[in-house]
Amino acid sequence: MSSDATKGLEGIVAAKTYLSDVRGDVGELIYRGYDINQLAGNIGYEETVYLLHYGKLPNQSELSALKTKLVSYRQLPQGVIDLIQSLPKDTVPMNALRTGISALGCFDSSSEDNSPESLQEKALKIIAQIPIVTAYFHLYRQGRPLVESRPDLNEAANFLYLINGGTEAEKDSVDTLDMCYVLHADHGMNASTFASRVTVATLSDIYSAVTSAIGTLKGPLHGGANEAALNMLREIGDVKNIPKFIEKAKDKNDPFKLMGFGHRVYKNYDPRAKVMQKTCHEVLAEIGKKDDKILQVALELEKIALKDDYFIEKKLYPNIDFYSGITLNAMGFPSTMFTPLFAVARTAGWIAHWKEMYLDPKNRIGRPRQLSVSYTHLRAHETEADL
Ligand code: SDX
């Protein structure tokens, strides 16, 4: 057994899962046997939820039944709506989301029932309600009235309908958001999935697991990187400033990192980043901003970084967050909504992981070892007076 603590659990196999396979060396992402490039743009979020949860793509009647179920769960308990509207308007949206989801558990009388049937219903309820909590806090903090969901709209279209205050979004915007959902739906043992798996392994309730996941995803090294990457590009401001930021990123004494670059597993290009880059160009061209300054900085930064020995040696490539922020910004989302949108999409994967665990009769509590730093040498010099 290695006596060195593995920093960040790098390379440690924490679980067996049938859900997704992140092939870092070759830059591939597989959902239940399907390459992400086969799925993105060809199936929607609801099909992805079905695929992750049931292991196969749905036929029309299975898809229709899932969509009907999700629509039926969109109504939030009034107590949760009241809570959302009691929060300070400058609450960080990920904190509002974490609070709202935790409150959903308090208003769900079946929250502590971990039977398969009850978990299945709660799983769909949470997938349906997490976007509503997100959208309602967004409307509330902008001082705008809440809007009832539209049962005829799919998840992406209904979310845009809500945050547009009851105006239906263009098909292109719906398709782009839907594709973002698919790309972000699952990703192996990422930090937020891993954190929530540790919660589930104690047989705690599913709402506690979602709260663990949301709190973990928020961090700028993880799901918060999409917002941090856009803020970084804005700070760079112009391609002439890029060399200065590249040097900062390479300076070991400078904590600055290129947000949206690097990945614990991908030591090749993140396949999702390639799809997001293409989508980013399309969205910006669509809205007549193909010469968008931020995109120009992003493209030039990527070009310079990918030729720089530091990034080549450390195998630092753009990850999904590098282009998702620019895309969501071009779609009109405020940057504080980027990570909540990531959470909306990733809920599909989080809950599929928990189903795997709750149904595993050999589930065990997660409990790694620690390397205790000996205090013997410190105690040796203490005297009575020190105690
Ligand atoms: C997501 O795990 C997942 O699957 C996550 C995710 C998902 O879908 O769930 O893919 C989503 O979180 C993507 C990552 C988003 N985060 C960022 O873009 C933040 C910027 N990236 C870095 O913080 C970093 O690359 C991480 C956090 C992504 C990965 O961190 P690791 O694996 O712990 O790598 P490390 O910090 O040990 O870095 C290795 C070396 C270090 O240099 P040395 O100490 O060896 O000299 O590479 C350097 C780092 O300083 N490095 C960077 C860098 N990333 C790593 N240097 C400059 N800029 C960077 N972005």
XYZ file of C-alpha atoms and ligand atoms in Angstrom:
447
model
C 0.000 0.000 0.000
C 1.477 3.368 -1.024
C 2.399 5.389 2.015
C 2.112 8.665 0.109
C -1.217 10.385 0.182
C -2.403 10.594 -3.442
C -2.989 14.299 -3.861
C -6.478 14.880 -5.146
C -7.006 11.099 -5.372
C -5.417 11.253 -8.839
C -5.612 7.875 -10.580
C -7.495 6.241 -7.688
C -10.379 4.029 -8.925
C -13.243 4.992 -6.606
C -16.105 3.062 -8.204
C -17.315 0.866 -11.031
C -19.961 2.535 -13.163
C -21.865 1.653 -16.331
C -22.807 5.264 -17.036
C -19.972 7.122 -18.729
C -16.403 6.458 -19.758
C -14.002 9.421 -19.856
C -11.110 8.290 -22.082
C -8.591 10.999 -21.189
C -5.629 9.906 -23.304
C -7.591 9.853 -26.548
C -10.044 12.638 -25.704
C -13.237 10.601 -25.906
C -16.420 10.660 -23.796
C -18.806 7.710 -23.939
C -22.342 7.646 -22.437
C -23.587 4.064 -22.006
C -21.548 2.967 -25.030
C -22.378 5.922 -27.276
C -19.645 8.421 -28.227
C -20.644 11.965 -27.252
C -20.181 13.058 -30.870
C -22.898 10.585 -31.906
C -25.271 12.037 -29.320
C -24.657 15.806 -29.212
C -26.937 17.516 -31.718
C -28.748 14.242 -32.482
C -30.552 13.507 -29.232
C -32.021 15.877 -26.659
C -31.728 16.135 -22.915
C -34.729 13.925 -22.183
C -33.311 11.117 -24.348
C -29.999 11.528 -22.522
C -31.755 11.245 -19.143
C -33.434 8.060 -20.354
C -30.169 6.637 -21.746
C -28.238 7.292 -18.521
C -31.029 5.969 -16.297
C -32.147 2.910 -18.282
C -29.054 2.065 -20.352
C -30.725 2.381 -23.742
C -32.138 5.087 -25.981
C -35.929 5.390 -25.600
C -38.452 4.572 -28.289
C -41.113 7.197 -28.969
C -43.588 5.948 -26.362
C -40.879 5.623 -23.688
C -39.658 9.145 -24.463
C -43.157 10.542 -24.418
C -43.871 8.884 -21.053
C -40.662 10.350 -19.577
C -41.446 13.849 -20.871
C -44.980 13.643 -19.444
C -43.596 12.594 -16.058
C -41.060 15.432 -15.989
C -43.723 17.971 -16.954
C -45.991 16.671 -14.187
C -43.306 17.378 -11.579
C -42.448 20.965 -12.553
C -44.710 22.637 -9.975
C -42.659 23.626 -6.917
C -44.200 23.439 -3.411
C -45.435 26.948 -2.498
C -43.196 26.896 0.585
C -40.127 26.537 -1.640
C -41.301 29.373 -3.882
C -41.818 31.533 -0.782
C -38.327 30.616 0.446
C -36.738 31.512 -2.906
C -38.504 34.886 -2.788
C -37.318 35.497 0.779
C -33.616 35.204 -0.089
C -31.478 38.346 -0.396
C -31.541 39.324 -4.096
C -27.751 39.404 -4.203
C -27.534 35.751 -3.099
C -25.036 33.869 -5.277
C -27.299 31.814 -7.619
C -25.504 28.536 -6.840
C -26.166 29.214 -3.132
C -29.834 29.890 -3.932
C -29.975 26.652 -5.936
C -28.333 24.687 -3.110
C -30.838 26.180 -0.639
C -33.844 25.619 -2.898
C -33.012 21.968 -3.549
C -32.364 21.340 0.122
C -35.760 22.902 0.908
C -37.449 20.642 -1.669
C -36.411 17.738 0.567
C -38.154 19.370 3.550
C -41.415 19.607 1.589
C -41.200 16.034 0.284
C -42.794 13.645 2.784
C -41.066 10.731 1.018
C -37.566 12.272 1.253
C -36.273 9.590 3.638
C -37.736 6.663 1.669
C -34.841 5.050 -0.230
C -36.946 2.259 -1.747
C -36.350 1.852 -5.517
C -39.878 2.997 -6.409
C -39.687 6.112 -4.250
C -36.161 6.917 -5.462
C -37.266 6.637 -9.079
C -40.050 9.161 -8.535
C -37.801 11.543 -6.540
C -35.133 11.261 -9.248
C -37.508 12.536 -11.916
C -38.970 15.127 -9.541
C -35.522 16.611 -8.858
C -34.562 16.596 -12.564
C -37.819 18.453 -13.300
C -37.619 20.907 -10.398
C -33.946 21.950 -10.377
C -34.405 24.109 -13.526
C -37.540 25.676 -12.036
C -35.696 26.621 -8.830
C -32.912 28.093 -10.997
C -35.270 30.048 -13.239
C -37.464 31.301 -10.376
C -34.519 32.684 -8.417
C -33.274 34.346 -11.626
C -36.649 36.075 -12.148
C -36.971 37.012 -8.472
C -33.489 38.559 -8.240
C -34.310 40.656 -11.344
C -37.571 41.809 -9.739
C -39.644 40.093 -12.436
C -42.840 38.078 -11.867
C -42.666 34.289 -11.781
C -44.109 32.452 -14.765
C -46.000 29.148 -14.953
C -44.266 26.411 -16.938
C -45.675 25.419 -20.320
C -46.485 21.655 -20.493
C -46.050 21.631 -24.270
C -42.392 22.719 -24.043
C -39.424 20.384 -23.502
C -36.936 20.985 -20.677
C -34.655 23.384 -22.556
C -37.523 25.302 -24.171
C -39.424 25.602 -20.886
C -36.354 26.880 -19.061
C -35.816 29.590 -21.676
C -39.554 30.384 -21.622
C -39.381 30.930 -17.851
C -36.258 33.099 -17.782
C -37.616 35.095 -20.748
C -40.596 35.911 -18.514
C -43.131 33.966 -20.574
C -41.793 34.540 -24.073
C -41.004 31.461 -26.147
C -37.371 31.247 -27.288
C -36.202 30.813 -30.884
C -35.654 27.188 -31.961
C -31.894 27.822 -32.417
C -31.555 28.937 -28.784
C -33.548 25.943 -27.557
C -31.431 23.537 -29.620
C -28.201 25.138 -28.381
C -29.221 24.930 -24.715
C -30.477 21.378 -25.213
C -27.139 20.395 -26.704
C -25.297 22.054 -23.796
C -27.421 19.948 -21.444
C -26.425 16.767 -23.308
C -22.708 17.643 -23.232
C -22.781 18.351 -19.488
C -25.050 15.468 -18.421
C -22.439 13.088 -17.026
C -18.683 12.774 -16.707
C -17.509 9.833 -14.604
C -15.979 10.493 -11.190
C -15.823 14.290 -11.418
C -15.656 16.074 -8.074
C -19.385 16.839 -7.690
C -20.481 13.351 -8.714
C -17.846 11.838 -6.431
C -18.885 14.053 -3.493
C -22.522 13.076 -3.907
C -21.627 9.399 -4.240
C -19.880 9.641 -0.867
C -23.116 11.074 0.556
C -25.264 8.326 -0.989
C -22.872 5.604 0.203
C -23.841 6.497 3.794
C -27.484 5.770 2.733
C -28.386 9.400 3.330
C -31.314 10.833 1.355
C -31.255 11.914 -2.268
C -31.818 15.615 -1.471
C -28.717 15.606 0.752
C -26.809 14.044 -2.137
C -27.949 16.785 -4.551
C -26.968 19.435 -2.018
C -23.474 17.870 -1.710
C -23.160 17.852 -5.487
C -24.251 21.475 -5.955
C -21.929 22.747 -3.253
C -19.019 20.919 -4.889
C -19.820 21.886 -8.482
C -19.796 25.571 -7.493
C -16.012 25.716 -7.088
C -14.076 27.654 -9.806
C -11.765 24.682 -10.329
C -14.821 22.598 -11.270
C -18.228 23.780 -12.464
C -17.497 27.418 -11.633
C -14.802 27.462 -14.334
C -17.224 28.481 -17.106
C -17.965 31.774 -15.365
C -14.300 32.170 -14.346
C -13.161 31.548 -17.939
C -15.434 34.260 -19.337
C -14.324 36.695 -16.623
C -10.703 35.875 -17.477
C -11.281 36.523 -21.200
C -12.938 39.819 -20.336
C -9.956 40.738 -18.124
C -7.518 39.905 -20.930
C -9.694 42.150 -23.089
C -7.470 42.243 -26.155
C -5.209 39.776 -27.987
C -2.228 42.041 -27.324
C -2.569 41.266 -23.585
C -2.456 37.495 -24.033
C 1.341 37.014 -23.621
C 1.203 38.665 -20.186
C -1.509 36.254 -19.018
C 0.272 33.236 -20.504
C 3.379 34.183 -18.503
C 1.270 34.593 -15.346
C -0.221 31.128 -15.908
C 3.258 29.633 -16.254
C 4.699 31.442 -13.216
C 4.835 28.950 -10.338
C 4.753 31.834 -7.872
C 1.559 33.191 -9.382
C -1.677 31.389 -8.373
C -3.278 32.470 -11.679
C -4.392 29.602 -13.909
C -5.899 29.788 -17.379
C -9.554 29.140 -16.599
C -11.062 26.650 -19.023
C -7.709 24.935 -19.581
C -6.476 21.635 -18.200
C -8.263 18.594 -16.883
C -7.489 15.852 -14.406
C -8.388 13.160 -16.947
C -8.245 14.683 -20.440
C -4.585 14.805 -21.448
C -5.865 15.439 -24.922
C -8.545 17.780 -26.242
C -11.829 17.582 -24.264
C -14.233 16.263 -26.940
C -16.985 18.433 -25.489
C -14.840 21.547 -25.985
C -14.628 20.776 -29.704
C -18.423 20.578 -29.958
C -18.796 23.721 -27.825
C -16.267 25.615 -29.981
C -18.240 24.798 -33.137
C -21.496 25.770 -31.435
C -19.899 28.957 -30.152
C -18.985 30.013 -33.694
C -22.490 29.188 -34.925
C -24.228 31.091 -32.134
C -22.032 34.160 -32.567
C -22.429 34.094 -36.367
C -26.201 33.726 -35.901
C -26.411 36.859 -33.758
C -24.023 38.733 -36.053
C -21.151 38.711 -33.568
C -18.711 36.386 -35.340
C -16.060 39.046 -34.746
C -16.942 39.154 -31.075
C -13.886 40.477 -29.223
C -14.105 37.831 -26.494
C -14.202 35.057 -29.084
C -11.195 36.547 -30.870
C -9.278 36.621 -27.588
C -10.358 33.032 -26.868
C -9.274 31.746 -30.289
C -5.907 33.554 -30.131
C -5.326 32.418 -26.533
C -6.067 28.825 -27.507
C -3.747 29.051 -30.526
C -0.855 30.497 -28.485
C -1.315 28.161 -25.514
C -1.482 25.021 -27.654
C 1.909 25.912 -29.176
C 3.570 26.819 -25.871
C 5.978 24.217 -24.403
C 4.552 24.663 -20.883
C 1.038 23.703 -21.980
C 2.303 20.987 -24.315
C 4.467 19.348 -21.633
C 1.678 19.484 -19.034
C -0.911 18.399 -21.621
C -3.149 21.339 -20.898
C -5.943 21.635 -23.450
C -9.129 23.685 -23.448
C -11.928 21.948 -21.541
C -15.679 22.326 -21.962
C -15.749 25.427 -19.778
C -13.516 27.391 -22.138
C -16.191 27.773 -24.803
C -19.386 27.166 -22.860
C -19.111 30.523 -21.089
C -18.707 32.455 -24.355
C -21.653 30.582 -25.865
C -23.976 31.130 -22.908
C -22.905 34.775 -22.737
C -23.734 35.180 -26.452
C -27.145 33.618 -25.752
C -27.768 36.385 -23.226
C -27.297 34.449 -19.989
C -25.653 36.429 -17.170
C -22.379 34.717 -16.150
C -23.807 33.927 -12.706
C -26.250 31.569 -14.442
C -23.541 29.472 -16.137
C -22.824 27.136 -13.236
C -26.498 26.703 -12.271
C -27.078 25.635 -15.903
C -24.231 23.165 -15.532
C -25.982 21.840 -12.400
C -29.316 21.539 -14.239
C -27.661 19.383 -16.895
C -25.475 17.344 -14.540
C -28.437 16.400 -12.350
C -29.190 13.713 -14.940
C -25.796 12.126 -14.320
C -25.713 12.683 -10.564
C -29.018 10.905 -10.090
C -28.130 8.051 -12.418
C -24.993 7.462 -10.312
C -27.038 7.410 -7.132
C -29.481 4.892 -8.647
C -26.477 2.659 -9.411
C -25.440 2.885 -5.773
C -28.772 2.624 -4.007
C -29.511 -0.530 -6.014
C -26.078 -2.046 -5.252
C -26.437 -4.601 -2.432
C -22.664 -4.501 -1.971
C -22.578 -0.725 -1.443
C -20.029 0.308 1.208
C -19.454 3.608 2.975
C -16.669 5.639 1.352
C -13.808 5.905 3.811
C -10.212 6.350 2.480
C -7.190 6.271 4.752
C -5.135 9.256 5.836
C -1.412 9.701 6.327
C -1.246 11.014 9.902
C 1.663 13.364 10.434
C 3.397 12.145 13.542
C 3.453 14.563 16.472
C 5.988 12.491 18.376
C 8.896 14.735 17.422
C 6.872 17.809 18.481
C 5.749 16.303 21.785
C 9.325 15.202 22.626
C 10.410 18.757 23.422
C 7.326 19.776 25.385
C 7.582 20.325 29.110
C 4.861 20.412 31.758
C 4.855 24.188 31.397
C 3.902 23.867 27.698
C 0.738 21.891 28.440
C -14.551 20.628 -15.051
O -13.345 16.136 -13.462
C -14.214 16.455 -14.396
O -14.643 15.638 -15.178
C -14.642 17.908 -14.372
C -15.477 18.370 -15.564
C -16.835 17.712 -15.548
O -17.449 17.603 -16.618
O -17.347 17.412 -14.424
O -14.818 18.070 -16.774
C -15.740 19.863 -15.495
O -14.441 20.872 -13.886
C -13.477 20.961 -16.043
C -12.251 21.701 -15.390
C -12.636 23.161 -15.176
N -11.626 23.838 -14.381
C -10.817 24.754 -14.938
O -10.798 25.036 -16.137
C -9.913 25.475 -13.945
C -8.488 25.605 -14.517
N -7.887 24.279 -14.581
C -7.037 23.874 -13.478
O -7.402 24.383 -12.236
C -6.724 22.373 -13.509
O -6.299 22.080 -14.786
C -7.807 21.383 -13.107
C -8.401 21.693 -11.791
C -8.869 21.320 -14.133
C -7.137 19.993 -13.027
O -6.307 20.042 -11.922
P -5.245 18.871 -11.592
O -5.535 17.638 -12.350
O -5.145 18.787 -10.116
O -3.942 19.435 -12.222
P -2.860 20.224 -11.408
O -3.463 21.426 -10.747
O -2.134 19.245 -10.555
O -1.907 20.757 -12.577
C -0.843 19.978 -13.093
C 0.192 21.015 -13.528
C 0.539 22.010 -12.407
O 1.838 22.489 -12.643
P 3.073 21.786 -11.787
O 2.705 21.963 -10.327
O 3.099 20.341 -12.254
O 4.276 22.604 -12.213
O -0.371 21.805 -14.593
C -0.514 23.166 -14.146
C -0.428 23.155 -12.640
O 0.082 24.391 -12.158
N -1.856 23.592 -14.586
C -2.113 24.797 -15.081
C -3.487 24.773 -15.388
N -4.005 23.579 -15.070
C -2.983 22.855 -14.562
N -1.328 25.881 -15.288
C -1.970 26.962 -15.822
N -3.278 27.022 -16.152
C -4.068 25.933 -15.952
N -5.375 25.976 -16.265
